[in-house]
């Protein structure tokens, strides 16, 4: 099994916890995450310390990444609140999770019901609560983030889930954090959000995952292949099939989100994050 590693051009910026959610159907497709620091961004003093209990707000958190992230944060002793519209239960028992573990977790998880597009409500409710740290798992536009920053002037860290899909298409791979973004990308709102965070006087960290797989995945990533196979349909491979990609396990991504909490070397930084190994589309189909 693989371990989480910090990969830098020269000096590693920080190390991360070991992981064990890697092998993809027998192929050595590792989902231990690699980090590459973006050196061009200015650094700021990070006030939050991960070892102390923090009042944490997760925007979203009931579907995929946040389900695992919230458990890790609660286990570390933080006070965790999910901000959702209340259309789904704020917690669910996971396969293999004991009744006692689930009961302990769910009893500590808090919920703030609201629509993040209701900016007046966001400002008033968050201002009244005064959170220390925000994990924004489902934000897609800068306009959705600005009210949160306005409501929390003393925020210690804003941790944002961006996407590796923000990059401008190129034949030169892999992408680095300093590579140009695509203003026409369907993820352009995430680029604009990162720009907003840079412009504001706030400590922030942005993670750009590639393809995420694992339990509760609502996007047809790995599941798509199995549906094709079950239906007896071929798996189409684009062009030569030699294009490379990466995948990462959701549990490893959740650990990475915890790793940057209070980490001075993650202050005002963007990180590409995915599996340690590259795989071709042809290799992925064979796996």
Coordinates of C-alpha atoms in Angstrom, one line a residue:
X1 CA 0.0 0.0 0.0
X2 CA 1.1 3.5 -0.6
X3 CA 1.7 6.4 1.7
X4 CA 0.9 10.0 1.3
X5 CA 3.9 11.9 0.0
X6 CA 5.0 15.4 -0.5
X7 CA 6.6 15.9 -3.9
X8 CA 8.4 19.2 -4.6
X9 CA 10.8 20.3 -7.4
X10 CA 13.6 20.5 -4.8
X11 CA 12.7 20.8 -1.2
X12 CA 9.5 19.2 0.1
X13 CA 7.2 21.7 1.8
X14 CA 5.4 19.4 4.2
X15 CA 4.7 15.7 4.8
X16 CA 1.4 14.1 5.1
X17 CA -0.2 11.1 6.8
X18 CA 0.1 7.5 5.4
X19 CA -2.8 6.2 3.4
X20 CA -4.1 2.8 2.5
X21 CA -6.9 3.4 0.0
X22 CA -5.0 2.8 -3.2
X23 CA -5.0 -0.3 -5.4
X24 CA -7.5 0.0 -8.2
X25 CA -8.8 -3.4 -9.1
X26 CA -5.4 -5.0 -8.9
X27 CA -3.6 -2.4 -10.9
X28 CA -1.0 -0.3 -9.2
X29 CA -2.9 2.9 -9.5
X30 CA -2.0 4.6 -6.3
X31 CA -4.2 7.2 -4.7
X32 CA -1.7 8.5 -2.2
X33 CA -1.7 12.2 -2.8
X34 CA 1.1 14.3 -4.2
X35 CA 1.5 18.0 -3.4
X36 CA 3.3 20.6 -5.4
X37 CA 3.6 24.0 -3.9
X38 CA 2.8 27.1 -5.9
X39 CA 5.8 29.4 -5.2
X40 CA 4.5 32.6 -6.8
X41 CA 1.9 33.4 -4.2
X42 CA 2.7 35.5 -1.2
X43 CA 2.8 33.9 2.2
X44 CA 0.9 35.1 5.2
X45 CA 1.0 34.2 8.9
X46 CA -1.4 31.4 9.6
X47 CA -3.0 31.9 13.0
X48 CA -4.9 28.6 13.3
X49 CA -3.2 25.6 14.8
X50 CA -4.6 22.1 13.9
X51 CA -3.9 20.7 17.3
X52 CA -6.4 23.0 19.0
X53 CA -10.1 22.6 18.9
X54 CA -11.7 24.8 16.2
X55 CA -15.2 25.8 15.3
X56 CA -15.4 24.6 11.8
X57 CA -18.0 25.1 9.1
X58 CA -18.3 22.8 6.1
X59 CA -20.2 24.2 3.2
X60 CA -22.0 21.1 1.9
X61 CA -20.7 17.8 3.4
X62 CA -23.5 15.3 3.0
X63 CA -22.8 13.6 -0.3
X64 CA -19.2 12.5 -0.9
X65 CA -16.0 14.3 0.2
X66 CA -17.6 16.0 3.2
X67 CA -18.9 12.7 4.6
X68 CA -15.4 11.5 5.2
X69 CA -13.9 14.9 6.0
X70 CA -16.4 15.6 8.8
X71 CA -15.7 12.3 10.5
X72 CA -11.9 13.0 10.6
X73 CA -12.5 16.5 11.9
X74 CA -14.9 15.4 14.6
X75 CA -12.5 12.6 15.6
X76 CA -9.8 15.3 16.1
X77 CA -12.0 17.1 18.5
X78 CA -13.2 20.0 16.4
X79 CA -16.7 21.4 16.6
X80 CA -18.1 20.7 13.1
X81 CA -21.2 22.3 11.5
X82 CA -22.6 21.4 8.1
X83 CA -24.2 24.2 6.1
X84 CA -26.8 22.5 3.8
X85 CA -30.3 23.1 2.4
X86 CA -31.6 20.2 4.5
X87 CA -32.7 18.1 1.6
X88 CA -30.7 15.2 2.7
X89 CA -29.9 13.8 6.2
X90 CA -26.8 15.4 7.6
X91 CA -25.3 12.1 8.4
X92 CA -25.5 8.5 7.3
X93 CA -24.0 5.3 8.7
X94 CA -21.2 4.1 6.4
X95 CA -20.7 0.4 5.4
X96 CA -18.5 -1.2 8.1
X97 CA -19.0 1.6 10.6
X98 CA -20.1 0.3 14.0
X99 CA -23.3 1.5 15.5
X100 CA -21.3 3.0 18.4
X101 CA -18.9 4.9 16.1
X102 CA -21.8 6.3 14.1
X103 CA -23.7 7.3 17.2
X104 CA -20.7 9.1 18.6
X105 CA -20.1 10.9 15.4
X106 CA -23.7 11.9 14.6
X107 CA -24.3 13.1 18.2
X108 CA -21.5 15.7 17.8
X109 CA -22.3 16.9 14.2
X110 CA -24.1 20.2 14.0
X111 CA -26.3 21.5 11.2
X112 CA -27.0 25.0 9.9
X113 CA -29.9 24.9 7.4
X114 CA -29.9 27.4 4.6
X115 CA -29.3 28.2 1.0
X116 CA -25.9 29.6 0.3
X117 CA -27.4 31.6 -2.6
X118 CA -29.4 33.5 0.0
X119 CA -26.5 35.9 0.7
X120 CA -28.3 37.9 3.4
X121 CA -29.0 34.8 5.4
X122 CA -25.4 33.6 4.9
X123 CA -24.0 36.8 6.2
X124 CA -26.3 37.1 9.2
X125 CA -26.1 33.4 10.3
X126 CA -22.4 33.0 9.9
X127 CA -21.6 36.4 11.5
X128 CA -23.7 35.3 14.5
X129 CA -21.8 32.0 14.8
X130 CA -18.3 33.3 14.2
X131 CA -16.5 30.2 12.8
X132 CA -12.8 29.8 12.9
X133 CA -12.3 27.8 9.7
X134 CA -14.4 27.2 6.6
X135 CA -14.2 24.2 4.4
X136 CA -15.9 25.0 1.1
X137 CA -16.6 21.7 -0.6
X138 CA -19.4 22.7 -3.0
X139 CA -18.6 26.3 -3.9
X140 CA -18.5 26.9 -7.7
X141 CA -18.6 30.7 -8.1
X142 CA -16.8 33.6 -6.5
X143 CA -20.1 35.3 -5.8
X144 CA -21.0 32.4 -3.5
X145 CA -17.8 32.8 -1.5
X146 CA -17.7 36.6 -1.0
X147 CA -20.6 36.7 1.5
X148 CA -18.9 34.1 3.6
X149 CA -15.7 36.2 3.8
X150 CA -17.7 39.3 4.5
X151 CA -19.5 37.5 7.4
X152 CA -16.3 36.2 9.0
X153 CA -13.7 39.0 9.2
X154 CA -11.7 37.1 11.8
X155 CA -11.6 33.9 9.9
X156 CA -8.4 31.9 10.5
X157 CA -8.4 29.8 7.3
X158 CA -10.6 29.3 4.2
X159 CA -10.0 25.8 2.7
X160 CA -11.4 25.5 -0.8
X161 CA -12.1 22.5 -3.0
X162 CA -11.1 23.6 -6.5
X163 CA -10.5 21.3 -9.5
X164 CA -7.7 20.2 -11.8
X165 CA -10.1 20.9 -14.6
X166 CA -9.3 24.6 -14.4
X167 CA -6.2 24.3 -16.6
X168 CA -5.8 25.4 -20.2
X169 CA -5.4 22.4 -22.5
X170 CA -1.8 21.6 -23.4
X171 CA 0.3 18.9 -24.7
X172 CA 2.9 19.4 -22.0
X173 CA 2.0 17.3 -19.0
X174 CA 1.7 17.0 -16.0
X175 CA 0.2 20.3 -15.1
X176 CA 1.8 22.4 -12.4
X177 CA 0.0 25.0 -10.2
X178 CA 1.7 27.8 -12.1
X179 CA 0.2 26.7 -15.5
X180 CA -2.3 28.9 -17.2
X181 CA -6.0 28.5 -16.4
X182 CA -8.7 28.2 -19.0
X183 CA -11.1 31.2 -18.8
X184 CA -13.6 29.1 -20.8
X185 CA -13.4 26.1 -18.6
X186 CA -16.6 24.8 -17.1
X187 CA -14.7 25.3 -13.8
X188 CA -13.8 28.9 -14.5
X189 CA -15.8 29.9 -11.4
X190 CA -13.3 28.0 -9.3
X191 CA -10.5 30.0 -10.9
X192 CA -12.3 33.2 -10.1
X193 CA -12.9 32.0 -6.6
X194 CA -9.1 31.4 -6.1
X195 CA -8.5 34.9 -7.5
X196 CA -11.0 36.3 -5.0
X197 CA -9.2 34.6 -2.1
X198 CA -5.9 36.0 -3.3
X199 CA -7.3 39.5 -3.3
X200 CA -8.8 39.3 0.2
X201 CA -7.0 39.6 3.4
X202 CA -7.6 36.0 4.5
X203 CA -5.5 32.9 4.9
X204 CA -6.6 30.3 2.4
X205 CA -5.7 27.0 0.9
X206 CA -7.0 25.6 -2.4
X207 CA -6.8 21.9 -3.4
X208 CA -7.3 20.9 -7.0
X209 CA -8.2 17.2 -7.2
X210 CA -8.2 15.3 -10.5
X211 CA -10.6 12.3 -10.7
X212 CA -11.9 11.2 -7.3
X213 CA -13.2 7.7 -6.7
X214 CA -14.5 5.7 -3.8
X215 CA -17.6 5.0 -1.7
X216 CA -20.6 7.3 -2.1
X217 CA -19.3 8.8 -5.4
X218 CA -22.2 10.4 -7.2
X219 CA -20.2 11.1 -10.3
X220 CA -19.9 8.1 -12.7
X221 CA -16.1 7.8 -12.5
X222 CA -15.2 4.2 -11.7
X223 CA -18.8 3.1 -11.7
X224 CA -19.2 3.9 -15.4
X225 CA -16.7 1.2 -16.4
X226 CA -18.5 -1.4 -14.3
X227 CA -21.9 -0.5 -15.7
X228 CA -20.5 -0.9 -19.3
X229 CA -19.0 -4.3 -18.4
X230 CA -22.2 -5.5 -16.7
X231 CA -24.2 -4.5 -19.7
X232 CA -21.8 -6.4 -22.0
X233 CA -20.9 -3.2 -23.8
X234 CA -17.3 -2.3 -24.9
X235 CA -15.3 0.4 -23.1
X236 CA -14.5 3.1 -25.6
X237 CA -11.0 4.5 -25.5
X238 CA -10.3 8.0 -26.9
X239 CA -7.8 8.3 -29.8
X240 CA -4.7 6.2 -29.2
X241 CA -5.5 5.5 -25.5
X242 CA -2.1 6.8 -24.5
X243 CA -3.3 10.0 -22.9
X244 CA -2.5 10.0 -19.2
X245 CA -4.7 10.8 -16.2
X246 CA -4.8 10.2 -12.5
X247 CA -7.3 9.1 -9.9
X248 CA -7.4 9.6 -6.1
X249 CA -9.4 7.9 -3.4
X250 CA -11.9 10.1 -1.5
X251 CA -10.6 9.0 1.9
X252 CA -7.1 10.1 1.0
X253 CA -8.5 13.4 -0.2
X254 CA -10.3 13.9 3.0
X255 CA -7.1 13.3 4.9
X256 CA -5.3 15.8 2.7
X257 CA -8.0 18.4 3.6
X258 CA -7.2 17.8 7.3
X259 CA -3.5 18.0 6.6
X260 CA -3.6 21.6 5.4
X261 CA -5.6 22.7 8.4
X262 CA -3.3 25.0 10.4
X263 CA -0.3 24.2 8.2
X264 CA 1.8 27.3 7.7
X265 CA 3.3 25.8 4.5
X266 CA -0.2 25.6 3.1
X267 CA -1.0 29.2 3.7
X268 CA -2.1 31.0 0.6
X269 CA -1.2 28.1 -1.6
X270 CA -2.7 26.1 -4.4
X271 CA -2.1 22.3 -4.6
X272 CA -2.7 19.8 -7.4
X273 CA -3.7 16.6 -5.7
X274 CA -4.3 13.1 -7.0
X275 CA -2.9 9.7 -7.2
X276 CA 0.9 9.2 -7.0
X277 CA 0.8 7.1 -10.2
X278 CA -0.2 8.2 -13.7
X279 CA -2.3 5.9 -15.9
X280 CA -3.2 5.9 -19.6
X281 CA -6.9 5.6 -20.6
X282 CA -5.9 2.3 -22.2
X283 CA -4.4 1.1 -18.9
X284 CA -7.4 2.3 -17.0
X285 CA -9.7 0.2 -19.3
X286 CA -7.5 -2.8 -18.8
X287 CA -7.4 -2.4 -15.0

